[in-house]
PDB file of C-alpha atoms in Angstrom:
ATOM      1  CA  ILE W   1      -3.231  -1.656   2.057  1.00  0.00           C
ATOM      2  CA  GLY W   2      -0.611  -0.466  -0.613  1.00  0.00           C
ATOM      3  CA  LEU W   3      -2.890  -1.437  -3.631  1.00  0.00           C
ATOM      4  CA  ALA W   4      -5.796   0.518  -1.931  1.00  0.00           C
ATOM      5  CA  VAL W   5      -3.654   3.469  -1.432  1.00  0.00           C
ATOM      6  CA  VAL W   6      -2.583   3.397  -5.125  1.00  0.00           C
ATOM      7  CA  ALA W   7      -6.223   3.207  -6.180  1.00  0.00           C
ATOM      8  CA  TRP W   8      -7.195   6.163  -4.020  1.00  0.00           C
ATOM      9  CA  LEU W   9      -4.221   8.283  -5.068  1.00  0.00           C
ATOM     10  CA  VAL W  10      -4.901   7.721  -8.735  1.00  0.00           C
ATOM     11  CA  ALA W  11      -8.630   8.325  -8.244  1.00  0.00           C
ATOM     12  CA  LYS W  12      -7.847  11.531  -6.590  1.00  0.00           C
ATOM     13  CA  GLY W  13      -5.634  12.602  -9.638  1.00  0.00           C
ATOM     14  CA  VAL W  14      -2.124  12.182  -8.239  1.00  0.00           C
ATOM     15  CA  GLY W  15      -0.178  11.538 -11.388  1.00  0.00           C
ATOM     16  CA  ALA W  16       3.244  10.307 -10.112  1.00  0.00           C
ATOM     17  CA  VAL W  17       2.462   7.361  -7.994  1.00  0.00           C
ATOM     18  CA  VAL W  18       5.461   5.043  -7.699  1.00  0.00           C
ATOM     19  CA  VAL W  19       5.267   1.647  -5.851  1.00  0.00           C
ATOM     20  CA  SER W  20       7.937  -0.432  -4.281  1.00  0.00           C
ATOM     21  CA  ASP W  21       7.010  -4.115  -3.625  1.00  0.00           C
ATOM     22  CA  PRO W  22       9.131  -7.293  -3.560  1.00  0.00           C
ATOM     23  CA  VAL W  23       6.357  -9.413  -5.152  1.00  0.00           C
ATOM     24  CA  ALA W  24       6.066  -9.023  -8.990  1.00  0.00           C
ATOM     25  CA  ALA W  25       2.458  -9.798  -9.077  1.00  0.00           C
ATOM     26  CA  ARG W  26       1.584  -6.958  -6.686  1.00  0.00           C
ATOM     27  CA  ARG W  27       3.816  -4.573  -8.815  1.00  0.00           C
ATOM     28  CA  GLU W  28       1.807  -5.716 -11.966  1.00  0.00           C
ATOM     29  CA  LEU W  29      -1.508  -4.901  -9.956  1.00  0.00           C
ATOM     30  CA  ALA W  30      -0.102  -1.478  -9.048  1.00  0.00           C
ATOM     31  CA  MET W  31       0.551  -0.725 -12.630  1.00  0.00           C
ATOM     32  CA  ARG W  32      -2.921  -1.904 -13.556  1.00  0.00           C
ATOM     33  CA  CYS W  33      -4.193   0.498 -10.886  1.00  0.00           C
ATOM     34  CA  GLY W  34      -2.629   3.329 -12.488  1.00  0.00           C
ATOM     35  CA  ALA W  35       0.879   3.535 -10.870  1.00  0.00           C
ATOM     36  CA  LEU W  36       3.402   5.404 -13.032  1.00  0.00           C
ATOM     37  CA  ALA W  37       6.254   2.939 -12.120  1.00  0.00           C
ATOM     38  CA  ALA W  38       6.739  -0.189  -9.874  1.00  0.00           C
ATOM     39  CA  ILE W  39      10.050  -0.964  -8.264  1.00  0.00           C
ATOM     40  CA  ASP W  40      11.527  -4.230  -6.884  1.00  0.00           C
ATOM     41  CA  PRO W  41      13.221  -3.180  -3.730  1.00  0.00           C
ATOM     42  CA  LEU W  42      15.177  -6.474  -3.710  1.00  0.00           C
ATOM     43  CA  ALA W  43      16.809  -5.915  -7.094  1.00  0.00           C
ATOM     44  CA  ASP W  44      16.739  -2.087  -7.624  1.00  0.00           C
ATOM     45  CA  ASP W  45      17.768   1.002  -5.681  1.00  0.00           C
ATOM     46  CA  VAL W  46      14.389   2.528  -4.898  1.00  0.00           C
ATOM     47  CA  GLY W  47      15.681   6.133  -4.596  1.00  0.00           C
ATOM     48  CA  ARG W  48      17.401   6.056  -7.896  1.00  0.00           C
ATOM     49  CA  GLU W  49      14.507   4.319  -9.704  1.00  0.00           C
ATOM     50  CA  PHE W  50      11.925   6.899  -8.304  1.00  0.00           C
ATOM     51  CA  ARG W  51      14.244   9.767  -9.294  1.00  0.00           C
ATOM     52  CA  ALA W  52      14.461   8.362 -12.751  1.00  0.00           C
ATOM     53  CA  ALA W  53      10.723   8.004 -13.031  1.00  0.00           C
ATOM     54  CA  CYS W  54       9.820  11.370 -11.439  1.00  0.00           C
ATOM     55  CA  GLY W  55      12.866  13.523 -11.750  1.00  0.00           C
ATOM     56  CA  HIS W  56      13.067  14.250  -7.923  1.00  0.00           C
ATOM     57  CA  LYS W  57      12.945  12.567  -4.335  1.00  0.00           C
ATOM     58  CA  PRO W  58       9.504  11.738  -3.253  1.00  0.00           C
ATOM     59  CA  SER W  59       7.514  14.377  -1.359  1.00  0.00           C
ATOM     60  CA  VAL W  60       4.996  11.850   0.210  1.00  0.00           C
ATOM     61  CA  ILE W  61       5.763   8.318   1.090  1.00  0.00           C
ATOM     62  CA  PHE W  62       3.289   5.794   2.312  1.00  0.00           C
ATOM     63  CA  ASP W  63       4.756   2.884   4.215  1.00  0.00           C
ATOM     64  CA  CYS W  64       1.940   0.262   3.870  1.00  0.00           C
ATOM     65  CA  ALA W  65       3.904  -2.770   4.949  1.00  0.00           C
ATOM     66  CA  GLY W  66       4.989  -1.495   8.247  1.00  0.00           C
ATOM     67  CA  GLY W  67       8.659  -1.725   9.322  1.00  0.00           C
ATOM     68  CA  ARG W  68       9.938   0.691   6.451  1.00  0.00           C
ATOM     69  CA  LEU W  69       9.954   4.087   8.260  1.00  0.00           C
ATOM     70  CA  GLY W  70      13.724   4.054   8.547  1.00  0.00           C
ATOM     71  CA  GLU W  71      14.037   3.505   4.756  1.00  0.00           C
ATOM     72  CA  ALA W  72      11.329   6.056   4.002  1.00  0.00           C
ATOM     73  CA  VAL W  73      13.336   8.764   6.053  1.00  0.00           C
ATOM     74  CA  GLY W  74      16.324   8.084   3.814  1.00  0.00           C
ATOM     75  CA  LEU W  75      14.313   8.317   0.643  1.00  0.00           C
ATOM     76  CA  ALA W  76      12.314  11.317   1.418  1.00  0.00           C
ATOM     77  CA  GLY W  77      13.083  14.678   0.227  1.00  0.00           C
ATOM     78  CA  ARG W  78      13.434  17.878   2.470  1.00  0.00           C
ATOM     79  CA  ASP W  79       9.914  18.927   3.915  1.00  0.00           C
ATOM     80  CA  SER W  80       8.343  15.702   2.804  1.00  0.00           C
ATOM     81  CA  LYS W  81       5.529  13.687   4.552  1.00  0.00           C
ATOM     82  CA  ILE W  82       5.747   9.985   5.474  1.00  0.00           C
ATOM     83  CA  VAL W  83       2.460   8.291   6.153  1.00  0.00           C
ATOM     84  CA  VAL W  84       2.835   4.947   8.173  1.00  0.00           C
ATOM     85  CA  ALA W  85      -0.221   2.903   7.237  1.00  0.00           C
ATOM     86  CA  GLY W  86       1.035  -0.495   8.112  1.00  0.00           C
ATOM     87  CA  TYR W  87       1.875  -2.281  11.348  1.00  0.00           C
ATOM     88  CA  HIS W  88       5.090  -3.990  12.162  1.00  0.00           C
ATOM     89  CA  ALA W  89       5.447  -6.092  15.287  1.00  0.00           C
ATOM     90  CA  HIS W  90       9.216  -5.558  15.747  1.00  0.00           C
ATOM     91  CA  HIS W  91      11.356  -2.545  16.582  1.00  0.00           C
ATOM     92  CA  VAL W  92      12.040  -0.330  13.639  1.00  0.00           C
ATOM     93  CA  PRO W  93      15.267   1.835  13.756  1.00  0.00           C
ATOM     94  CA  VAL W  94      14.860   5.258  12.542  1.00  0.00           C
ATOM     95  CA  ASP W  95      17.535   8.034  12.049  1.00  0.00           C
ATOM     96  CA  THR W  96      15.824  10.798  13.887  1.00  0.00           C
ATOM     97  CA  GLN W  97      18.676  13.271  13.194  1.00  0.00           C
ATOM     98  CA  GLN W  98      18.171  12.745   9.500  1.00  0.00           C
ATOM     99  CA  ALA W  99      14.390  13.113   9.748  1.00  0.00           C
ATOM    100  CA  LEU W 100      14.934  16.471  11.946  1.00  0.00           C
ATOM    101  CA  VAL W 101      17.324  17.919   9.309  1.00  0.00           C
ATOM    102  CA  LYS W 102      15.078  17.144   6.442  1.00  0.00           C
ATOM    103  CA  GLU W 103      12.085  18.514   8.528  1.00  0.00           C
ATOM    104  CA  LEU W 104       9.905  15.562   7.819  1.00  0.00           C
ATOM    105  CA  ASP W 105       6.222  15.235   8.866  1.00  0.00           C
ATOM    106  CA  VAL W 106       5.587  11.566  10.014  1.00  0.00           C
ATOM    107  CA  ILE W 107       1.942  10.602  10.491  1.00  0.00           C
ATOM    108  CA  PHE W 108       0.846   7.308  11.875  1.00  0.00           C
ATOM    109  CA  THR W 109      -2.704   6.114  10.904  1.00  0.00           C
ATOM    110  CA  SER W 110      -4.663   3.210  12.011  1.00  0.00           C
ATOM    111  CA  TRP W 111      -8.135   1.999  12.056  1.00  0.00           C
ATOM    112  CA  TYR W 112     -11.033   3.543  10.177  1.00  0.00           C
ATOM    113  CA  THR W 113     -14.220   5.403  11.050  1.00  0.00           C
ATOM    114  CA  SER W 114     -17.618   4.531  10.125  1.00  0.00           C
ATOM    115  CA  ALA W 115     -17.737   7.605   7.921  1.00  0.00           C
ATOM    116  CA  GLU W 116     -14.624   6.549   6.087  1.00  0.00           C
ATOM    117  CA  PHE W 117     -16.144   3.073   5.290  1.00  0.00           C
ATOM    118  CA  VAL W 118     -19.259   4.758   4.039  1.00  0.00           C
ATOM    119  CA  HIS W 119     -17.313   7.193   2.024  1.00  0.00           C
ATOM    120  CA  THR W 120     -15.301   4.284   0.341  1.00  0.00           C
ATOM    121  CA  ILE W 121     -18.344   2.099  -0.360  1.00  0.00           C
ATOM    122  CA  ASP W 122     -20.006   5.160  -1.868  1.00  0.00           C
ATOM    123  CA  ALA W 123     -16.953   5.776  -4.086  1.00  0.00           C
ATOM    124  CA  VAL W 124     -16.879   2.047  -5.286  1.00  0.00           C
ATOM    125  CA  ALA W 125     -20.578   2.061  -5.844  1.00  0.00           C
ATOM    126  CA  ARG W 126     -20.314   5.250  -7.984  1.00  0.00           C
ATOM    127  CA  ASP W 127     -17.241   3.855  -9.975  1.00  0.00           C
ATOM    128  CA  ARG W 128     -15.131   6.649  -8.580  1.00  0.00           C
ATOM    129  CA  LEU W 129     -12.680   4.175  -6.997  1.00  0.00           C
ATOM    130  CA  PRO W 130     -11.704   1.419  -9.433  1.00  0.00           C
ATOM    131  CA  VAL W 131     -11.263  -1.726  -7.359  1.00  0.00           C
ATOM    132  CA  GLU W 132     -11.698  -4.676  -9.907  1.00  0.00           C
ATOM    133  CA  HIS W 133      -7.941  -4.556 -10.697  1.00  0.00           C
ATOM    134  CA  LEU W 134      -7.370  -5.062  -6.907  1.00  0.00           C
ATOM    135  CA  ILE W 135      -9.123  -8.516  -6.793  1.00  0.00           C
ATOM    136  CA  THR W 136      -6.849 -11.386  -7.498  1.00  0.00           C
ATOM    137  CA  HIS W 137      -8.769 -14.194  -5.947  1.00  0.00           C
ATOM    138  CA  ARG W 138     -12.324 -15.306  -5.330  1.00  0.00           C
ATOM    139  CA  ILE W 139     -12.767 -18.072  -2.727  1.00  0.00           C
ATOM    140  CA  THR W 140     -15.370 -19.750  -0.719  1.00  0.00           C
ATOM    141  CA  LEU W 141     -15.693 -19.618   2.952  1.00  0.00           C
ATOM    142  CA  ASP W 142     -14.162 -23.174   3.147  1.00  0.00           C
ATOM    143  CA  GLU W 143     -11.080 -21.872   1.420  1.00  0.00           C
ATOM    144  CA  LEU W 144     -10.495 -18.961   3.840  1.00  0.00           C
ATOM    145  CA  PRO W 145      -8.117 -20.791   6.149  1.00  0.00           C
ATOM    146  CA  ALA W 146      -5.651 -21.619   3.547  1.00  0.00           C
ATOM    147  CA  ALA W 147      -5.943 -18.157   2.021  1.00  0.00           C
ATOM    148  CA  TYR W 148      -5.297 -16.644   5.445  1.00  0.00           C
ATOM    149  CA  ALA W 149      -2.415 -18.824   6.186  1.00  0.00           C
ATOM    150  CA  ALA W 150      -0.917 -17.931   2.817  1.00  0.00           C
ATOM    151  CA  LEU W 151      -0.392 -14.237   4.086  1.00  0.00           C
ATOM    152  CA  LYS W 152       2.310 -15.424   6.517  1.00  0.00           C
ATOM    153  CA  HIS W 153       4.676 -15.388   3.259  1.00  0.00           C
ATOM    154  CA  PRO W 154       5.049 -13.119   0.175  1.00  0.00           C
ATOM    155  CA  ASN W 155       2.440 -14.255  -2.292  1.00  0.00           C
ATOM    156  CA  ASP W 156       0.498 -12.938  -5.246  1.00  0.00           C
ATOM    157  CA  GLN W 157      -2.741 -12.008  -3.291  1.00  0.00           C
ATOM    158  CA  GLY W 158      -4.108  -8.618  -3.860  1.00  0.00           C
ATOM    159  CA  LYS W 159      -7.671  -8.429  -2.532  1.00  0.00           C
ATOM    160  CA  VAL W 160      -9.387 -11.670  -1.930  1.00  0.00           C
ATOM    161  CA  VAL W 161     -13.136 -11.758  -2.235  1.00  0.00           C
ATOM    162  CA  ILE W 162     -14.914 -14.334  -0.207  1.00  0.00           C
ATOM    163  CA  ASP W 163     -18.074 -15.853  -1.435  1.00  0.00           C
ATOM    164  CA  MET W 164     -20.311 -16.176   1.612  1.00  0.00           C
ATOM    165  CA  ARG W 165     -23.189 -18.028  -0.004  1.00  0.00           C
ATOM    166  CA  ARG W 166     -23.949 -21.538   1.151  1.00  0.00           C
ATOM    167  CA  HIS W 167     -23.223 -24.258  -1.418  1.00  0.00           C
ATOM    168  CA  ALA W 168     -25.435 -27.256  -1.615  1.00  0.00           C
TER     169      ALA W 168
END
């Protein structure tokens, strides 16, 4: 989800896209997709590194992993927007007082409409949304179970293309 958000933001002309991801391979993918900077949240102070790259606090934050809303509230500047685009199965603590004082807008998004799928497919087909950088693996249908199981742990997968053709 995060890499697709980076691709869309860059395609729409957003110049200061900064990514936070604990997996080095995905940080590299984000940079190839046009991110200005990529931060390792396990080794670096995300807020300090963002300010070093952009000169200010973030005005829009996308939580694409789920479970990071509390951190996003702490990182956000006044009157910022947080878009939660990832699902997290456990309770996520959020400092609502801090969110209120900062006057944050928090938006939760899930699922997609048919029109959004058509719009995305059209953008890819017209080379308006560069997605080749997102593809890290090409697998056969037989390899799908192992690739899916790998998602349970941090890994280097970006987008995985499944070859649906039957092999003799």
